Coordinates of C-alpha atoms in Angstrom, one line a residue:
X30 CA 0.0 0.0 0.0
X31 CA 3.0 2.1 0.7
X32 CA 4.6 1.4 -2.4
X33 CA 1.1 2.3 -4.6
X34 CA 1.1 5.5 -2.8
X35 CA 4.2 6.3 -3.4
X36 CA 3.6 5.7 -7.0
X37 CA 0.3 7.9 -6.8
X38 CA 3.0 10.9 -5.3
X39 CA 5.5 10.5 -7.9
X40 CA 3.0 10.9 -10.5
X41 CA 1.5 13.9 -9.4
X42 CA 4.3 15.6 -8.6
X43 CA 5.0 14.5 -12.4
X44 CA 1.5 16.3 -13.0
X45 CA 2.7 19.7 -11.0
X46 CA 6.1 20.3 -12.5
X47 CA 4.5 19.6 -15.9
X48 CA 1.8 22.5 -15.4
X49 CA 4.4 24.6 -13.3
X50 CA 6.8 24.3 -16.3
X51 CA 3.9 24.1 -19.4
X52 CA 4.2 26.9 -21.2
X53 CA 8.4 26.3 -21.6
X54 CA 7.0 22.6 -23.2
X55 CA 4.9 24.2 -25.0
X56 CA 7.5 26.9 -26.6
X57 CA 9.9 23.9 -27.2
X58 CA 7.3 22.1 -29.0
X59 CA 5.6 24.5 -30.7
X60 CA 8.1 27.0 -31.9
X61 CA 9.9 24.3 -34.8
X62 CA 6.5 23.8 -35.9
X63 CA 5.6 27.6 -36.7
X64 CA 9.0 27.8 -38.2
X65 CA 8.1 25.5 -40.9
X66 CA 4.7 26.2 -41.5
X67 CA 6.3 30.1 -41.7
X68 CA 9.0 28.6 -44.0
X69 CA 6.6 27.3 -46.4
X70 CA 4.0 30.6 -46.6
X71 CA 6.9 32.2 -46.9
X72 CA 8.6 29.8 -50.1
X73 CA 5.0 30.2 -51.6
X74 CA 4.4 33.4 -51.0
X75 CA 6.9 35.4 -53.1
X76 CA 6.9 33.2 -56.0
X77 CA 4.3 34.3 -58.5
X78 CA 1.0 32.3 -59.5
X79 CA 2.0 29.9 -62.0
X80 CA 0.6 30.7 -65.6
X81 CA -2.1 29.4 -67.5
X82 CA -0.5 26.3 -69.8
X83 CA 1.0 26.9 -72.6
X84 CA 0.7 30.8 -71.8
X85 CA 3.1 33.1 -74.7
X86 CA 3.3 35.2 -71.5
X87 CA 4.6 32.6 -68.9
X88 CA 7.4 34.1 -66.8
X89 CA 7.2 37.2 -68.1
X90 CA 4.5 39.4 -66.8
X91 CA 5.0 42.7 -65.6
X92 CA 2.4 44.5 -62.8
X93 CA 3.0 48.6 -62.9
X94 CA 2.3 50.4 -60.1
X95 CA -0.4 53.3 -60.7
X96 CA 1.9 55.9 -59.1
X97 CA -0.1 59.3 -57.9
X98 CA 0.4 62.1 -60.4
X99 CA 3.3 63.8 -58.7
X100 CA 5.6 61.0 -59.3
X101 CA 5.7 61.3 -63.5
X102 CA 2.7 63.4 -64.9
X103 CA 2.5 66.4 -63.2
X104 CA 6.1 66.5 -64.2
X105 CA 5.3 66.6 -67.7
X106 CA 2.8 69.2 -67.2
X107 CA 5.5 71.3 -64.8
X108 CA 8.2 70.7 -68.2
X109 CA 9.0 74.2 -68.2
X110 CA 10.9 74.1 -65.0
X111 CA 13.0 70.7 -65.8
X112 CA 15.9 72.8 -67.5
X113 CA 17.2 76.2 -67.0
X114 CA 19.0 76.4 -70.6
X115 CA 16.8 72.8 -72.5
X116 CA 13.2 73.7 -73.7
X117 CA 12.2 70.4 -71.9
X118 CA 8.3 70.7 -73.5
X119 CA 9.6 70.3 -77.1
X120 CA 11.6 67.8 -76.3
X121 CA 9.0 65.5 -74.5
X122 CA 6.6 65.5 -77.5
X123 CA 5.9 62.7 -79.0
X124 CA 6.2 60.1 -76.5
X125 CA 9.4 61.6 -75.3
X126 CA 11.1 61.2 -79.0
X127 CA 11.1 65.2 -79.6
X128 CA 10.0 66.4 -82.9
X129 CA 10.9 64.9 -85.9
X130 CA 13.7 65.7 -87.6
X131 CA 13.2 66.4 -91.9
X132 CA 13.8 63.9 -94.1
X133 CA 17.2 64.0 -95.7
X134 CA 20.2 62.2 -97.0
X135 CA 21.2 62.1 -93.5
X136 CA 17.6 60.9 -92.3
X137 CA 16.3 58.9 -95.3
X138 CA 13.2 58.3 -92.9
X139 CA 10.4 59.2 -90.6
X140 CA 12.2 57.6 -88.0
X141 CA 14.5 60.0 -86.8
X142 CA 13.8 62.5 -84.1
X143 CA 15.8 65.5 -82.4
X144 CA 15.6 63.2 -78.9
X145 CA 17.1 65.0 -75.8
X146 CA 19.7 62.5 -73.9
X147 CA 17.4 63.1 -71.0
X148 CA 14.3 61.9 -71.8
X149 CA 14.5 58.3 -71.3
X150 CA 12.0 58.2 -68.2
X151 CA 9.4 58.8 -70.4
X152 CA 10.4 56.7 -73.6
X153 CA 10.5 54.1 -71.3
X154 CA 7.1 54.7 -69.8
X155 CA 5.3 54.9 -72.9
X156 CA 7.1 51.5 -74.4
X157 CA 5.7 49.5 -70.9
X158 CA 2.6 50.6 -71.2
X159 CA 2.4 48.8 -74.7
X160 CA 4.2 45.8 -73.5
X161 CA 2.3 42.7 -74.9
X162 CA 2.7 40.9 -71.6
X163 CA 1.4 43.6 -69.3
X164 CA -0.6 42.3 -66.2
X165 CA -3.3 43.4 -63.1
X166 CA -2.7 40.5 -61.0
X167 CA 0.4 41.5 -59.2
X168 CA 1.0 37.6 -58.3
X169 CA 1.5 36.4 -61.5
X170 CA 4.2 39.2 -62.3
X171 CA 8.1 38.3 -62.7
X172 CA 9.0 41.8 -62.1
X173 CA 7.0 45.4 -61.0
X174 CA 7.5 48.4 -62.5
X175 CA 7.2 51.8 -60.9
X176 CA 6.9 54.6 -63.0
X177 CA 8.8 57.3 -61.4
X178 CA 10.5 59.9 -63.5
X179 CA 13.4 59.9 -61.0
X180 CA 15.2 61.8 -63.9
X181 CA 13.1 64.5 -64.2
X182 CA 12.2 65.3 -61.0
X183 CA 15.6 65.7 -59.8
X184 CA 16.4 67.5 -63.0
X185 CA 14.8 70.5 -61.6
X186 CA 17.0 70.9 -58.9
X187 CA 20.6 70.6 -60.2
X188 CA 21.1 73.5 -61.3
X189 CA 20.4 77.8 -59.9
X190 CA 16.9 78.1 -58.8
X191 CA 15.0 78.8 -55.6
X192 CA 15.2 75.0 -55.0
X193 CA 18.2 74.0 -56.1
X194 CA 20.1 74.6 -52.8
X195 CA 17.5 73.5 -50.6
X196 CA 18.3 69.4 -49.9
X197 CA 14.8 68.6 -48.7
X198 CA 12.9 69.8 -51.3
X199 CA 15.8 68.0 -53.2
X200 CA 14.8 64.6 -51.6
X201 CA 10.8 65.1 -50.2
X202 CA 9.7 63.2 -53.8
X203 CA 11.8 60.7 -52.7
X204 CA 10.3 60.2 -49.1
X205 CA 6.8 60.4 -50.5
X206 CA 7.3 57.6 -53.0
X207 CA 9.5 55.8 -49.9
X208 CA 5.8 55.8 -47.7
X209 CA 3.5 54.8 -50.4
X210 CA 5.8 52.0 -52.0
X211 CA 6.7 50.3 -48.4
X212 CA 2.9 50.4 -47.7
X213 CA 1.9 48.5 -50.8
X214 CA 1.1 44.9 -50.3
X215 CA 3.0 43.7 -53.5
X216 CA 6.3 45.6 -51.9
X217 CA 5.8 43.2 -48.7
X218 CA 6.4 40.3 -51.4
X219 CA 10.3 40.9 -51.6
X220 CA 10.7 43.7 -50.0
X221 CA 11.2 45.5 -53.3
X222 CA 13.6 42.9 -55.1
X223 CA 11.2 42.4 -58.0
X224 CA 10.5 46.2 -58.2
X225 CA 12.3 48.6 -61.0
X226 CA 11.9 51.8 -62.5
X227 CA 14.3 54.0 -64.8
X228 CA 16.5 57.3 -63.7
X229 CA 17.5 58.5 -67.1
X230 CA 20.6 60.0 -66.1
X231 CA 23.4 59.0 -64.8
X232 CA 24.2 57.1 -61.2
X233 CA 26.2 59.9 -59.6
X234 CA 22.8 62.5 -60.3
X235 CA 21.1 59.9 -57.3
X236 CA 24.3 59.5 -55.1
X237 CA 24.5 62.3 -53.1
X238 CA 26.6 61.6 -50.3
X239 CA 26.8 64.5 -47.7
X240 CA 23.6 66.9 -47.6
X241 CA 25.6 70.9 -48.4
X242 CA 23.7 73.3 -50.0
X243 CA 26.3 72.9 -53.0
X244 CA 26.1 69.1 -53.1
X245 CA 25.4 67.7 -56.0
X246 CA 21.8 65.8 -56.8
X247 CA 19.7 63.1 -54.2
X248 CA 19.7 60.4 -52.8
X249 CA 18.0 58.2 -54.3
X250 CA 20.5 55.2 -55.1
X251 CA 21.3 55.2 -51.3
X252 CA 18.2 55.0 -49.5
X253 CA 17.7 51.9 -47.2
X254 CA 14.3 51.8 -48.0
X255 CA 14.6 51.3 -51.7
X256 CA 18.6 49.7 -51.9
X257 CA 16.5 46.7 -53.2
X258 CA 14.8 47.7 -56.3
X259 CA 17.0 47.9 -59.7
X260 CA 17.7 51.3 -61.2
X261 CA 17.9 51.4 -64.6
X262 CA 20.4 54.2 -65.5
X263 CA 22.2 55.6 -68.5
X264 CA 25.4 55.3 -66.6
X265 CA 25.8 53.0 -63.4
X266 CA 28.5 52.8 -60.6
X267 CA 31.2 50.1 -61.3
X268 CA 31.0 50.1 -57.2
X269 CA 26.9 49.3 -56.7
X270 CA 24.5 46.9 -57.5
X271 CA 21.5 48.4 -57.1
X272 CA 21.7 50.1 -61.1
X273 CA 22.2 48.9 -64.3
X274 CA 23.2 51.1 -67.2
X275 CA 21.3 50.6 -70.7
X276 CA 22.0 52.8 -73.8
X277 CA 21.2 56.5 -73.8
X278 CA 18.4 57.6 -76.5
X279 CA 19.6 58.3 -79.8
X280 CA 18.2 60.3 -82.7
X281 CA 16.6 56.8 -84.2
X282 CA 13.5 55.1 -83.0
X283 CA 12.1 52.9 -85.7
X284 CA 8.7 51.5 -86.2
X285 CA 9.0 48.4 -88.1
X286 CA 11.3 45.3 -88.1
X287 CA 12.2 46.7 -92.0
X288 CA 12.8 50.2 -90.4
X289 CA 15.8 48.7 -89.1
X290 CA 17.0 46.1 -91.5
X291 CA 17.2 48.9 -93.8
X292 CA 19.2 51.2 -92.2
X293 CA 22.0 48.4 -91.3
X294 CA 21.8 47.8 -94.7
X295 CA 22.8 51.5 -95.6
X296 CA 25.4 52.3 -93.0
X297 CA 27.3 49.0 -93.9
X298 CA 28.0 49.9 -97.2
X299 CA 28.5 53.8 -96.9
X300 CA 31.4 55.4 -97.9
X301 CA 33.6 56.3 -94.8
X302 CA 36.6 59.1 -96.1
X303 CA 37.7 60.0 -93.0
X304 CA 39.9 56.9 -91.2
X305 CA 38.7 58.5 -87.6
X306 CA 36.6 61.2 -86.0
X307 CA 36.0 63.3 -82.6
X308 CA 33.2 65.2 -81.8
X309 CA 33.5 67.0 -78.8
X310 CA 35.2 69.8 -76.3
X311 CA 37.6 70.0 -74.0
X312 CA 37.5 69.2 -70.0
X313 CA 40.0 71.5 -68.8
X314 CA 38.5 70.9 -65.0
X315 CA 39.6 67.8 -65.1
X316 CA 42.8 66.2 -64.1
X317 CA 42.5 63.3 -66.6
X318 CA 41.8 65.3 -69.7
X319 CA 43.2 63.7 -72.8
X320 CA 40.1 65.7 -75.2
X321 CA 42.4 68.6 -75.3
X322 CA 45.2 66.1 -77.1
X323 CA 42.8 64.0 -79.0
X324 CA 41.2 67.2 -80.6
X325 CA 45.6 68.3 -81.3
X326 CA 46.1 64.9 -82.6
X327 CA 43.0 65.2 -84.7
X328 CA 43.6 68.7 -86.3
X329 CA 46.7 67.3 -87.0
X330 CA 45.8 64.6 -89.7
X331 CA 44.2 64.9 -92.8
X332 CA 42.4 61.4 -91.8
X333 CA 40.3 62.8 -89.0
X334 CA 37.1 64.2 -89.0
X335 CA 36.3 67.3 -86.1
X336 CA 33.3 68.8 -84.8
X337 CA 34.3 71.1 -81.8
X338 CA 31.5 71.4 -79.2
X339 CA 33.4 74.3 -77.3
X340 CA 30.0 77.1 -77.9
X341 CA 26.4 77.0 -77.1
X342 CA 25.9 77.4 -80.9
X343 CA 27.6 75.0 -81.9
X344 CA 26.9 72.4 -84.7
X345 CA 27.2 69.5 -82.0
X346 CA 23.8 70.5 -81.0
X347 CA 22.9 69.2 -84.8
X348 CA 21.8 65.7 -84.8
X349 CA 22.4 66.3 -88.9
X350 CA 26.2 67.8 -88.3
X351 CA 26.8 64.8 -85.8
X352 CA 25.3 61.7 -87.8
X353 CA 27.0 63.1 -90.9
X354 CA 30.5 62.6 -89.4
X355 CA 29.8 59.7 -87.8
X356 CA 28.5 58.3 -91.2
X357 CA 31.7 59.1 -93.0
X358 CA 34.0 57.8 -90.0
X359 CA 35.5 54.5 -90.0
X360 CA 36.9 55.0 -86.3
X361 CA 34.9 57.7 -83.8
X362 CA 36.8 58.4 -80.7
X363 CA 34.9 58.4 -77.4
X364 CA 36.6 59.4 -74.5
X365 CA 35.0 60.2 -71.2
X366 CA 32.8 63.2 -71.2
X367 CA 31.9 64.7 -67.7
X368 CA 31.0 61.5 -66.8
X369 CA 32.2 57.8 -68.1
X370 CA 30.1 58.0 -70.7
X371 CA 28.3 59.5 -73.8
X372 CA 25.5 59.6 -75.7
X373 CA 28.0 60.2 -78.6
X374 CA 29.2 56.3 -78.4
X375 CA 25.4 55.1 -79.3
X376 CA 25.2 57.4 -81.7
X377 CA 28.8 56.5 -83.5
X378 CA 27.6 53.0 -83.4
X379 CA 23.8 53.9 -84.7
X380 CA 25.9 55.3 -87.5
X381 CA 27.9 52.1 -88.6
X382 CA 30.9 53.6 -86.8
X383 CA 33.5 51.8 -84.7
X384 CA 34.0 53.3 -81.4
X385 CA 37.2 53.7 -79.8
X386 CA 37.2 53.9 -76.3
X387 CA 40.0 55.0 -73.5
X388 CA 38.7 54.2 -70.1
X389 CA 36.4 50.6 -69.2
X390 CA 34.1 52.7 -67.6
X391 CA 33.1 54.4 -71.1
X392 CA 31.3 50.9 -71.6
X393 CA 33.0 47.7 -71.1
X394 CA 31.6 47.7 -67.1
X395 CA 28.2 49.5 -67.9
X396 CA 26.5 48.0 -70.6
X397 CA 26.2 44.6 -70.0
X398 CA 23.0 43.3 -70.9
X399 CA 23.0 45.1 -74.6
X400 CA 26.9 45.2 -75.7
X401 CA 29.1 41.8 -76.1
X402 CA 31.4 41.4 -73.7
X403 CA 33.9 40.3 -75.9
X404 CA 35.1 44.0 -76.4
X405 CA 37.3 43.8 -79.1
X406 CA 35.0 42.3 -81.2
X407 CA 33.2 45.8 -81.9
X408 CA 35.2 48.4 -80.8
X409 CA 39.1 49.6 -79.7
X410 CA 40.5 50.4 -76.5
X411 CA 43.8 52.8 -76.1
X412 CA 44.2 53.3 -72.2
X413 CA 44.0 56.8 -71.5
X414 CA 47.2 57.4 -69.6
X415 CA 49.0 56.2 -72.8
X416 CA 47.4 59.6 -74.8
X417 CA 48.1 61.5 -71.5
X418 CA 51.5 60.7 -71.7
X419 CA 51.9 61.1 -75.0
X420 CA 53.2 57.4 -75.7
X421 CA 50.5 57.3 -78.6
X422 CA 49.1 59.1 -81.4
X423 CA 45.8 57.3 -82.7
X424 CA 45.8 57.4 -86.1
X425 CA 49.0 55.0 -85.9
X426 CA 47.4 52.7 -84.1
X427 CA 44.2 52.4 -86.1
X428 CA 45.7 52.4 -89.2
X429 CA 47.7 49.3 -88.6
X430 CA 44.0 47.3 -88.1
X431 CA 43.2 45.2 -91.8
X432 CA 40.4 45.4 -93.7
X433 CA 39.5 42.2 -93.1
X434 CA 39.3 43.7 -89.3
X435 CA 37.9 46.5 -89.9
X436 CA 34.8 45.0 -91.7
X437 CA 34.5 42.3 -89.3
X438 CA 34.0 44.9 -86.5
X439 CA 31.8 47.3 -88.3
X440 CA 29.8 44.5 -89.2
X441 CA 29.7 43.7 -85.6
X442 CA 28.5 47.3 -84.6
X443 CA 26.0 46.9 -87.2
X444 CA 24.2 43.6 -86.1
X445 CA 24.2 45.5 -82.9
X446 CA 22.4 49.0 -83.9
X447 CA 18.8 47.1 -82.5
X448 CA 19.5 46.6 -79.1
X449 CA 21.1 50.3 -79.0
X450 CA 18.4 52.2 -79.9
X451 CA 14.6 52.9 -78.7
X452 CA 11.5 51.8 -81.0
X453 CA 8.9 54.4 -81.4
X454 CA 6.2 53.3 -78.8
X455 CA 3.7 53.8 -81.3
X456 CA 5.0 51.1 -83.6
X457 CA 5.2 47.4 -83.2
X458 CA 8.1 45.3 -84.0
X459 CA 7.6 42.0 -84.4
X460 CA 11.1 39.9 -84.2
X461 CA 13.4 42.6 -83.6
X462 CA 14.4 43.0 -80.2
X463 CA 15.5 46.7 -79.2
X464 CA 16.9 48.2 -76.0
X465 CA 13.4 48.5 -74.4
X466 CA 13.0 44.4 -74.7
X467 CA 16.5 43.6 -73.8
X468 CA 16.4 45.6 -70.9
X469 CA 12.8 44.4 -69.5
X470 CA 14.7 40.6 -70.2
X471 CA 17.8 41.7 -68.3
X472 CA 15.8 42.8 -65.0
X473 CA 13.5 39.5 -64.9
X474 CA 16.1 37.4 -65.1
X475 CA 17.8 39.6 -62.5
X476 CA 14.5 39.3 -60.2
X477 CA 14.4 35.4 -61.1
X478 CA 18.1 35.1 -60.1
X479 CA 17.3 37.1 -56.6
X480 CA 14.0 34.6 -56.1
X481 CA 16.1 32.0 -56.5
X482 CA 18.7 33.1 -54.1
X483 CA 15.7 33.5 -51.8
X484 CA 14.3 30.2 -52.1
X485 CA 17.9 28.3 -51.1
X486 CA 18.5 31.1 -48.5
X487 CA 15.0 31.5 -46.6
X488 CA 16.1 34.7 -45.5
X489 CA 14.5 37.9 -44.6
X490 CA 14.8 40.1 -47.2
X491 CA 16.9 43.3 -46.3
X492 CA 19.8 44.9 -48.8
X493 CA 22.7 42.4 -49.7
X494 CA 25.3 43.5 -48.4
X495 CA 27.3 40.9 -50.2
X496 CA 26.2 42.1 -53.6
X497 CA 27.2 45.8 -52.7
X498 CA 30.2 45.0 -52.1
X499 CA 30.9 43.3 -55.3
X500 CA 32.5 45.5 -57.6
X501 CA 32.4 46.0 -61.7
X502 CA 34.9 42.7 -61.7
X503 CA 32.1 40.3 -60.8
X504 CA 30.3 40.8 -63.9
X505 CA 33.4 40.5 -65.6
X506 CA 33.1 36.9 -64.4
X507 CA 34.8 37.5 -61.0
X508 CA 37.0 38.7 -58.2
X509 CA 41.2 39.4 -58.1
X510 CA 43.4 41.2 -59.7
X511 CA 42.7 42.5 -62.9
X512 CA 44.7 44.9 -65.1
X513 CA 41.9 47.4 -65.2
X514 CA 41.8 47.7 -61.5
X515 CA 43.8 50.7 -61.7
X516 CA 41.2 52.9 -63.6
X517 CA 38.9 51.8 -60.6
X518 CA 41.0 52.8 -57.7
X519 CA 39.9 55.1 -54.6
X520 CA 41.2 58.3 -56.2
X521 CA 40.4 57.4 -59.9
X522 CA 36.6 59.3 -60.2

């Protein structure tokens, strides 16, 4: 009887530590069990509906964001104020193209527009909202757009004005759109990985990095909020990740697939008198100039073609003066203009001519979704310390390149000329693929790549600090030494 009761205490006792301790048993039991039933909402959660079968529009869907006004019309309707010295309005007709340029034997078309470098925001815009593949279910989308004119709005700003000093109004657009994107339940998704929009200028006009009245542009490209989304810029930072460039607008935005078989067919075959070209002025502000001896070296030769840009009048502000040299050019020089890059480079190419570039950053690093990365294959690169120094004078060096070469890279340029330039929105192409379309590719495969990640990671989502520390060598194929890493270097921009 003892031994029973003893039994009888030991299990209640059993009975009271269990209840005194429950809610620890409970933790320890239930907590792996939420994990994994969060896990898997989480898995299914940010991966989009699958399509319908056999669905022309499977993994390819786009969801836009129906912005309020203030973020890209109201803009258009404010154009007046977007440029102290541009007539902005003009140059946003016509879907953003600008007004047509006359036919002539320079423009054999209707194609051909006076199109400010500036204007891609809206190009862009206009060429989404005609994407074939466009949908209102946000969970079947493989990327979101957000139709911000981030170029525009902080083009009003960068220059004199009663705002142009004053760092909040600078960045208060950019705080607005921070509140009503984090609020949105497709943002919640990814926290903004499958998001993108386009700032048609270049990085360093959205990397402001101290807050002076004199500082230069926002902050866009270094918010935390929005580090996850993908910029789409004319220039991008070989240090970032958060941007990719694609080509600045040019003067040509055909309709047809035939609009632009033709014109490869006519700048192949032109007649090119002049071995090079430059178009351009001199950078005297800055320490690695080399215009001032390419424009000497130039002047010099009876080979080379120049248009001097020194003077508000002058003929490099006519898209007819420009495509005319770069039409008779075999070579067109591109150094680096106030920035990395140039508009100039997309146009030399539009134009059947071989560009020559002197720094990486011009566009071996930028472009990588719409140029080969087999460099050499379209264009030449001197290194600009070797013109600096003296050590080179172009024309020698570009006359010792064959025919043979010569016509293998022009021909090279040439099959490239579609995914340089932007299609009128108001056309439809049916097999050629322009900028707009490899672009839109390049990001979904980008978002696809970060879902991906997601999926073997099951992390939260926050910026990677892994990617932003990756520099322009990783998509290069990689880290280490390289033998452009000195044109990257702490003090080199």
């Amino acid at each position: 009887m003892e031994k029973f009761s003893g039994k009888r205490r030991g299990r209640a006792a059993a009975a009271a530590f269990f209840i005194r301790h429950c809610p620890f048993f409970l933790y320890v039991l239930l907590i792996p069990l939420l994990f994994a039933v969060w896990s898997l909402l989480l898995h299914f959660t940010h991966l989009p509906s699958p399509p319908p079968p056999n669905d022309r529009c499977a993994n390819r869907y786009i969801y836009i964001h129906n912005l309020p006004s203030r973020f890209n019309t109201d803009l258009l309707r404010n154009c007046r104020s977007l440029s102290q010295w541009t007539d902005m309005c003009l140059f946003l007709s016509n879907s953003g193209l600008g007004p047509p340029l006359p036919s002539s034997s320079i423009f054999p078309s209707s194609t051909w527009y006076s199109t400010n470098q500036f204007s891609l925001d809206l190009i862009f815009h206009h060429r989404i909202n005609r994407y074939p593949c466009l949908t209102l279910n946000s969970s079947l989308a493989s990327a979101i757009f957000v139709p911000f004119y981030a170029g525009l709005d902080i083009s009003r700003h960068l220059w004199s004005g009663p705002e142009a000093g004053n760092v909040s109004v600078r960045d208060s657009s950019l705080h607005d759109l921070t509140r009503w994107l984090t609020s949105r339940p497709e943002w919640a998704v990814m926290g903004g990985r499958d998001h993108f929009f386009v700032a048609g200028r270049i990085t360093w006009d959205f990397r402001r990095l101290s807050d002076g009245e004199t500082d230069w542009g926002s902050k866009l490209l270094l918010l935390p909020a929005l580090a996850n989304m993908t910029a789409l810029v004319i220039e991008s930072s070989p240090w970032h990740t958060n941007d990719m460039a694609i080509p600045y607008p040019t003067y040509f935005h055909p309709s047809t697939d035939a609009d632009v078989t033709t014109w490869q067919d006519r700048v192949l075959w032109l007649r090119r008198p002049f071995l090079f070209s430059f178009a351009g002025a001199p950078r005297p502000n800055r320490t690695d100039e080399i215009r001032g001896r390419l424009t000497d070296q130039c002047r010099g030769s009876e080979r080379c073609g120049l248009l001097e840009c020194g003077s508000s009048v002058s003929r490099c502000h006519s898209p007819e003066s420009v495509m005319k040299l770069f039409e008779s050019s075999v070579f067109c020089l591109q150094p680096q203009g106030d920035s990395y890059t140039r508009r100039s480079a997309f146009d030399a190419m539009v134009a059947g001519c071989i560009p020559v570039f002197f720094h990486p950053g011009s566009a071996y690093v930028q472009y990588f979704w719409h140029l080969p990365k087999n460099y050499s294959s379209y264009s030449v690169f001197i290194p600009e310390k070797e013109v600096r120094e003296g050590k080179v004078k172009v024309e020698d060096i570009l006359s010792k390149f064959g025919e043979e070469k010569v016509r293998a890279m022009r021909e090279q340029v040439v099959r490239l000329i579609p995914r340089l330039v932007y299609g009128d929105p108001r056309g439809k192409m049916e097999s050629v693929k322009d900028a707009f379309d490899v672009a839109v590719e390049g990001v979904i495969e980008r978002v696809e790549g970060r879902r991906r990640r997601m999926d073997d990671q099951m992390r939260i989502w926050s910026v990677d600090v892994d990617e932003e520390e990756e520099s322009w060598q990783f998509y290069l194929g990689g880290r280490g030494r390289h033998e452009w890493d000195y044109f990257f270097s702490s003090t080199s921009m």
